[in-house]
Coordinates of C-alpha atoms and ligand atoms in Angstrom, one line a residue:
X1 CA 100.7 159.5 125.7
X2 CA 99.5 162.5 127.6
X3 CA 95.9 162.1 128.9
X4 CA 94.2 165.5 130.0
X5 CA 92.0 164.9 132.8
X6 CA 88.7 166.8 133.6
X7 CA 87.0 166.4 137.0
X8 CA 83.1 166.2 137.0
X9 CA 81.7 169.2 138.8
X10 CA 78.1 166.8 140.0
X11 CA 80.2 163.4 141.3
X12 CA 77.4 160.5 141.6
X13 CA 76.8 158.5 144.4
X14 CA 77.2 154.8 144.1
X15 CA 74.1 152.4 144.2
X16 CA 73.9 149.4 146.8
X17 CA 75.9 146.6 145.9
X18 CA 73.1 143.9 145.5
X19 CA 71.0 146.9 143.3
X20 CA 73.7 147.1 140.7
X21 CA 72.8 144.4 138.0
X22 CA 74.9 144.3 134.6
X23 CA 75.2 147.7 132.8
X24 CA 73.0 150.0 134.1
X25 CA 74.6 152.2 136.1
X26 CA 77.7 154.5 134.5
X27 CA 80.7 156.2 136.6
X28 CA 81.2 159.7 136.8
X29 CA 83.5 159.9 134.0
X30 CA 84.8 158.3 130.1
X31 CA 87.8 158.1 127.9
X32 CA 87.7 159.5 124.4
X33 CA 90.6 159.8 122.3
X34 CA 90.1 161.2 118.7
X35 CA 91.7 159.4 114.7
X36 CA 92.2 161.2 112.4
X37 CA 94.0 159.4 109.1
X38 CA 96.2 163.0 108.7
X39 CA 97.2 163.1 112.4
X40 CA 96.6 159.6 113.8
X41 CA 95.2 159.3 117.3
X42 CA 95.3 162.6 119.3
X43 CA 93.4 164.2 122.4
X44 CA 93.4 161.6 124.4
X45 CA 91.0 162.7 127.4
X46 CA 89.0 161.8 130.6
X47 CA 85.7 163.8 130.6
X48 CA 82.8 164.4 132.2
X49 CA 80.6 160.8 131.5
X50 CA 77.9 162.3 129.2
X51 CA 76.0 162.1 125.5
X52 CA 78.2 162.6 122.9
X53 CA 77.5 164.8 119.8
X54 CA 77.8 162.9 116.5
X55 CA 77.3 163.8 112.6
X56 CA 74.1 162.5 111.4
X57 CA 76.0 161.0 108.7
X58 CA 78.1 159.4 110.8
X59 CA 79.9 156.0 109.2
X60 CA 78.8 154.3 112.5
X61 CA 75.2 154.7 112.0
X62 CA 75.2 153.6 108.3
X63 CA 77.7 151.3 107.5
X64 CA 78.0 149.4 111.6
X65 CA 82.0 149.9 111.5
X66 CA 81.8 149.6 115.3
X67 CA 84.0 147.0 117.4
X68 CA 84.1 147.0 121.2
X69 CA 86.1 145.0 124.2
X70 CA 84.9 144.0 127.3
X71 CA 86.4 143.1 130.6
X72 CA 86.1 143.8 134.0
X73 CA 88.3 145.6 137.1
X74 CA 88.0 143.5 140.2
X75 CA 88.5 144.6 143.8
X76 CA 90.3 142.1 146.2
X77 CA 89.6 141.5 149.9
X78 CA 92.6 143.5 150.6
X79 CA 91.3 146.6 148.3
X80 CA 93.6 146.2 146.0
X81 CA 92.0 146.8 142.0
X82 CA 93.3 144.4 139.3
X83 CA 92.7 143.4 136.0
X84 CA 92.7 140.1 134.2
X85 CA 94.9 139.2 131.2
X86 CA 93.6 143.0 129.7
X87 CA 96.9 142.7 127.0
X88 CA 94.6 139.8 125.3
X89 CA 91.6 142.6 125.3
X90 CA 93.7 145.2 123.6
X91 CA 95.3 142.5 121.0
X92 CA 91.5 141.2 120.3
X93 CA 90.8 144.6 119.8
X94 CA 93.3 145.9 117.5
X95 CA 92.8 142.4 115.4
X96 CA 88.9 143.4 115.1
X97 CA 90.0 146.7 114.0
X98 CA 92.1 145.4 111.5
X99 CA 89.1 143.0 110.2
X100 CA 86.8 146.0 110.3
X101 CA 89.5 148.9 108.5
X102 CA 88.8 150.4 111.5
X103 CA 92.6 152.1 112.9
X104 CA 94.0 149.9 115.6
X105 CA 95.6 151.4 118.9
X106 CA 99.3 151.4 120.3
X107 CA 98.9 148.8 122.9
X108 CA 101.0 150.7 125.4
X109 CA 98.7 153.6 124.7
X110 CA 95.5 151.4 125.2
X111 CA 97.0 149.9 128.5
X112 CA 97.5 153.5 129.8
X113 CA 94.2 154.7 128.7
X114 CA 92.8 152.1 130.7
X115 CA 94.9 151.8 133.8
X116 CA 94.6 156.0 134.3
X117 CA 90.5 155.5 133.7
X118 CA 90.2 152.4 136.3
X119 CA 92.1 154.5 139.0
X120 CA 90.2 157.6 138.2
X121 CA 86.8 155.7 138.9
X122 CA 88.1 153.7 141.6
X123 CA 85.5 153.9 144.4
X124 CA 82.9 152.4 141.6
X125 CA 84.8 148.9 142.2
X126 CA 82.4 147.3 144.5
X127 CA 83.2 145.4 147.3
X128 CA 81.7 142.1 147.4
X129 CA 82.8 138.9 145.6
X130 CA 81.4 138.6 142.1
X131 CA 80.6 142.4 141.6
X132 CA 83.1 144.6 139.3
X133 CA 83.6 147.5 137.5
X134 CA 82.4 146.4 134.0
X135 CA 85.0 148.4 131.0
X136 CA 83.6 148.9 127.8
X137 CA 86.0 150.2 125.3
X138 CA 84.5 150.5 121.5
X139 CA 86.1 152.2 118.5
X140 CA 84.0 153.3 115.5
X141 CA 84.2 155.0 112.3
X142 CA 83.2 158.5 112.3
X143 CA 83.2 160.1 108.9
X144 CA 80.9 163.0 108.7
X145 CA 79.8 161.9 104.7
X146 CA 77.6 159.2 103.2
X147 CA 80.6 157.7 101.1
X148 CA 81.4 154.2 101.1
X149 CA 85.0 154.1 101.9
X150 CA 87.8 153.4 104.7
X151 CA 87.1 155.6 107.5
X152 CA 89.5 158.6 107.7
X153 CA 87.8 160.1 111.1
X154 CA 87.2 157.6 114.2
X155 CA 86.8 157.2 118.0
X156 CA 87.5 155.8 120.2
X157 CA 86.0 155.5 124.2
X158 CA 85.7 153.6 127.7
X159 CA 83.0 153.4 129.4
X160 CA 82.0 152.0 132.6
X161 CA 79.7 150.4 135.0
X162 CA 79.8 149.1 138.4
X163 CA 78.1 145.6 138.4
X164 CA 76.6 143.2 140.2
X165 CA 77.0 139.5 140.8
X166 CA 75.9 137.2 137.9
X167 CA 74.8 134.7 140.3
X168 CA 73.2 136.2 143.0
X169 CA 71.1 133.4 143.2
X170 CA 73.4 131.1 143.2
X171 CA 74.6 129.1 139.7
X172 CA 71.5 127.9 137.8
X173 CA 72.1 125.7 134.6
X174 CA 70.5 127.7 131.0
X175 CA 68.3 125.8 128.9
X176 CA 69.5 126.1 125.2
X177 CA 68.1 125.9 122.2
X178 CA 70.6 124.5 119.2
X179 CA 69.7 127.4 116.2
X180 CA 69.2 125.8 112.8
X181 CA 67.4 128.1 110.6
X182 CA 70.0 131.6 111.4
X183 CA 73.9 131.7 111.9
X184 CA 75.9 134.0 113.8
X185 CA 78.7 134.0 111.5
X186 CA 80.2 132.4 108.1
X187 CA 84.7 131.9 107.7
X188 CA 85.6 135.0 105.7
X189 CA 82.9 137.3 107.2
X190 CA 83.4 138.9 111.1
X191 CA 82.4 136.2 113.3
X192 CA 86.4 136.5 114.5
X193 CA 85.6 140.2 115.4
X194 CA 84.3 142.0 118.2
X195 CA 81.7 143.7 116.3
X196 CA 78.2 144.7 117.1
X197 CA 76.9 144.1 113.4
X198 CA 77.5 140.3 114.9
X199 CA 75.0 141.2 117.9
X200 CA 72.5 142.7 115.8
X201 CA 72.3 139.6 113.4
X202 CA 71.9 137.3 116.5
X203 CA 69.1 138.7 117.6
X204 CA 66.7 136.9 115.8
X205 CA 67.3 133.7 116.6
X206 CA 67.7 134.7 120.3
X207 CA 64.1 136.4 120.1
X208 CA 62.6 133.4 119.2
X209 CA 64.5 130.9 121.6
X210 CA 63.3 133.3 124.7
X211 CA 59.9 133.2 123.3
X212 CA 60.2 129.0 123.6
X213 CA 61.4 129.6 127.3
X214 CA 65.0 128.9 126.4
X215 CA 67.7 131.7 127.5
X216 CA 70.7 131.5 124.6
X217 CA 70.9 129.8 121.2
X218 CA 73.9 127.5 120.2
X219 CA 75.0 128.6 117.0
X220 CA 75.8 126.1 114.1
X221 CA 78.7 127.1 111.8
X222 CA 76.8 128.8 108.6
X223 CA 78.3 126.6 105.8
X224 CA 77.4 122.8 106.6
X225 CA 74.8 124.2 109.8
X226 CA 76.1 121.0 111.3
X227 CA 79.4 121.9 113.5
X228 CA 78.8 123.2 116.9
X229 CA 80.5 127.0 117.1
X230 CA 79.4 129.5 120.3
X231 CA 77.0 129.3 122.4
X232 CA 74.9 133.1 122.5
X233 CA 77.9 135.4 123.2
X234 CA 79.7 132.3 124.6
X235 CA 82.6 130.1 124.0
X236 CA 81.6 126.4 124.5
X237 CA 83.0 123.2 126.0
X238 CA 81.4 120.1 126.3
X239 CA 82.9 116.6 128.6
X240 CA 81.9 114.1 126.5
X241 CA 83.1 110.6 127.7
X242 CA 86.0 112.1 130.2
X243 CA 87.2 114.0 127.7
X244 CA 87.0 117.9 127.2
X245 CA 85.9 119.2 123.7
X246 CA 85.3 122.5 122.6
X247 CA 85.3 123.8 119.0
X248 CA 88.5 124.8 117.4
X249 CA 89.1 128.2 116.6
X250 CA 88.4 128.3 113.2
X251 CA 87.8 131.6 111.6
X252 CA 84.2 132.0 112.1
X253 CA 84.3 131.4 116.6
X254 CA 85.1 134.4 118.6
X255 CA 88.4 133.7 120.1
X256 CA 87.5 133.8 124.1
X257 CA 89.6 134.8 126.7
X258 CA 87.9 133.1 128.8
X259 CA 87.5 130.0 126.1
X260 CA 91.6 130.5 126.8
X261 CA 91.8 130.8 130.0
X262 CA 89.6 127.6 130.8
X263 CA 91.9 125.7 128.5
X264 CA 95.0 126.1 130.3
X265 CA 93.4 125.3 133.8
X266 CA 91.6 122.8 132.5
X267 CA 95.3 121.0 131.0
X268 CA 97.1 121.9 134.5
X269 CA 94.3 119.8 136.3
X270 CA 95.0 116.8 134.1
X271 CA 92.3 116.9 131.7
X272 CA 92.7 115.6 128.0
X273 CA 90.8 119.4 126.1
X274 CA 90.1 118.4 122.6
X275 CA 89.9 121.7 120.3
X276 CA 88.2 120.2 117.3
X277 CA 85.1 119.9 115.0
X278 CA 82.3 118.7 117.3
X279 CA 79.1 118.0 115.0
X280 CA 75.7 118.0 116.4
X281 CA 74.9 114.6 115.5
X282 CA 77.7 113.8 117.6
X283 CA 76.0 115.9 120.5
X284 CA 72.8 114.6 120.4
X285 CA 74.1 110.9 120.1
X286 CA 76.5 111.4 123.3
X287 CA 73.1 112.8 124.7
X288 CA 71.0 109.8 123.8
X289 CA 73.6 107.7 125.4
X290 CA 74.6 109.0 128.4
X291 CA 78.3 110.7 127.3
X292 CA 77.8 113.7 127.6
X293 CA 78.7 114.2 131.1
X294 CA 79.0 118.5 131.3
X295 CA 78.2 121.4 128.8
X296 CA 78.9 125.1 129.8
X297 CA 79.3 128.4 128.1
X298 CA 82.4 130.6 129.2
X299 CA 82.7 135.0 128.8
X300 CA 84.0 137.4 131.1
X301 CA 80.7 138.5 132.0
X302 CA 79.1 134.8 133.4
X303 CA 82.8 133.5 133.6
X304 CA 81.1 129.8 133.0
X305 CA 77.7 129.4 132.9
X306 CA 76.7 126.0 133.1
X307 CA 74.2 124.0 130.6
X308 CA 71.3 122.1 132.5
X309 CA 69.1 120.9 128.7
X310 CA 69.4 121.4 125.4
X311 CA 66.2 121.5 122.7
X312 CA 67.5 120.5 119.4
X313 CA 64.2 120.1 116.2
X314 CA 62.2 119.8 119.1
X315 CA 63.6 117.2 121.3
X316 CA 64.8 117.8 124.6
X317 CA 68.1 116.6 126.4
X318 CA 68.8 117.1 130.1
X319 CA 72.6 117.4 130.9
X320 CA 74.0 116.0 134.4
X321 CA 70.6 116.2 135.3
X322 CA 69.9 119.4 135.2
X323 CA 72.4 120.7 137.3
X324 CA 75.7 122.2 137.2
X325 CA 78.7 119.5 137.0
X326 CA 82.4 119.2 138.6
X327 CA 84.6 120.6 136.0
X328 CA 82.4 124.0 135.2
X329 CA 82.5 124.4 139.4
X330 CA 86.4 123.7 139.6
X331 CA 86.4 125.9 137.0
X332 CA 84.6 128.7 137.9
X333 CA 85.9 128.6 141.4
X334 CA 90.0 128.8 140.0
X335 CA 89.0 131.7 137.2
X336 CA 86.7 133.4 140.2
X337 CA 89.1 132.7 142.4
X338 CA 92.3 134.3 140.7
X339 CA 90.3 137.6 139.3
X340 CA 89.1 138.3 142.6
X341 CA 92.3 137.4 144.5
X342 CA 91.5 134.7 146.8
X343 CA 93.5 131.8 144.4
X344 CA 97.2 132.3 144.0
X345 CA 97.5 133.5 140.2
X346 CA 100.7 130.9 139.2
X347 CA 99.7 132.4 135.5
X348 CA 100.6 135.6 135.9
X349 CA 96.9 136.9 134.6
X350 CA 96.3 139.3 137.0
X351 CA 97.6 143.3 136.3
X352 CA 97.4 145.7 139.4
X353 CA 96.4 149.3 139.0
Ligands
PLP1 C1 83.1 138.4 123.9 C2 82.5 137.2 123.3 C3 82.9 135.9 123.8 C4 83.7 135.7 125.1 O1 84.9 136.2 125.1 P1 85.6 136.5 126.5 O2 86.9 137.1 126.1 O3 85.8 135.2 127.2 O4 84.8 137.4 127.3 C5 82.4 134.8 123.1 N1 81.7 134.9 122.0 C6 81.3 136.1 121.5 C7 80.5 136.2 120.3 C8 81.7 137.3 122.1 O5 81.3 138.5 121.6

């Protein structure tokens, strides 16, 4: 694929490291790349990073046919840039596009749109351990007519932002708050997909747990409202008696790479991983009872983010005391330590631009 490149004539000046935060700051430039059902995709580009122009009727801002990736370029001691596992990215993203009827992307084209982009915007890889360049690729439908139908006109772009460390103040267990009146996502609708109608719908519920002092919601699945399924924009595992259990992928969970990724560690070290239903009457009684020895969310933006109490109908539950436990540190310090290059990647996860 042929990918014209257009310098920026007003090149920005990166902020200090520890100012940086998560999405807030944009690079210099973005990749845009053009569907069309007649011609496929077509002008594949690096422009200028600026507002783009789009039809008022656009099918994005009636109808929500918008799915997006995310994942993060990381900058070794050495100064070398690398990715992690991005393939699983671009298949996620081409299996939400298929949910959606959204068009899905050659994956050798998607790999070279975003290996050219990283090393255009190279110098916006910070430096220090735990910051990254945040990509955000996200395809919608871009029909310029009110009609209901399969999009004939999309796009597709990458954006992205230079971020900080999501513990700069060192790794602090959430307080959760398990969701019983909403749910994130029902088996048959797009809880499988990378979609930001699922954001929207989440919001709610995450509105109202802030307001109680809690920072994320654990979703229940929609049918039953009984079996544990993500935790906010979280995977989730739980050690319950020794033994690691997270829920099994199961139409309605967003299939994590991180979730993945943990997994496979998590085996290598020895430890039993259970991928089944886990109720929340099972929870709370391996709460009341001392079992549940760990919880912790994992995503590519926290990598694991550990659970210090859960609220569930107004009880509360401290886990491990409050504080984060020995698995979720071994594995935040293997996943850590492979992205940024300090662990030997025996996986072969890492990709070097
Ligand atoms: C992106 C996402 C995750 C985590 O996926 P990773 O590939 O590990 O970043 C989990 N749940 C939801 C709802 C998500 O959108």
């Amino acid at each position: 694929m042929e990918i014209k490149i257009t310098k920026t004539q007003s090149p920005k000046t990166m902020p200090a490291e520890d100012t940086l935060g998560f999405g807030k700051f944009f690079t210099d430039h973005m990749f845009i790349m053009d569907f069309d059902r007649q011609i496929g995709w077509h002008n594949a580009r690096i422009v200028p990073f600026g507002y783009i122009s789009i039809h008022p009727a656009s099918t994005v801002l009636h109808y929500g046919a918008e799915i997006f990736e995310g994942l993060k370029a990381y900058r070794t001691e050495k100064g070398d840039i690398q990715l992690f596992r991005p393939m699983e990215n671009i298949k996620r993203m081409n299996n939400s596009a298929n949910r959606m009827c959204l068009p899905e992307i050659d994956e050798n084209d998607f790999l070279q749109a975003l290996t050219t982009f990283v090393d255009v915007e190279r110098d916006f890889v910070p430096h220090s351990f735990g910051t990254s360049l945040y990509l955000r690729p996200y395809l919608f439908g871009n029909d310029e007519s009110l009609g209901v139908h399969t999009v004939q006109r999309a796009t597709f772009i990458i954006i992205a932002s230079p971020s900080g460390s999501y513990y700069k103040e060192g790794i602090n267990p959430v307080k959760i708050m398990i969701e019983s009146q909403d749910v994130r996502a029902v088996k048959g609708g797009t809880g499988e997909a990378k979609c930001g109608g699922n954001y929207a719908a989440s919001n709610r519920a995450g509105e109202r747990a802030s307001q109680k002092g809690y920072s994320q919601v654990l979703w229940l699945d929609g049918v039953h409202r009984k079996y544990i399924e993500e935790v906010g924009a979280m995977n989730v595992m739980f050690k319950i008696d020794g033994e690691i259990v997270t829920p099994a992928l199961n139409g309605s969970i967003l299939p994590g790479i991180t979730r993945k990724s943990c997994i496979e560690v998590l085996k290598d070290m020895g430890y039993k991983v259970s991928e089944r239903l886990l109720s929340v009457d099972e929870l709370v009684e391996a709460l009341e009872n001392g079992k549940l020895e760990e919880a912790w969310g994992t995503g590519t933006a926290a990598v694991v983010s550990p659970i210090g109490r859960f609220c569930y109908q107004d009880k509360e539950y401290d886990v491990n005391g409050g504080k984060i436990g020995d698995v979720a540190k071994k594995l935040y310090d293997t996943l850590t330590g492979i992205q940024w290059g300090k662990v030997e990647d025996k996986y072969n996860w890492i990709y070097k631009i």
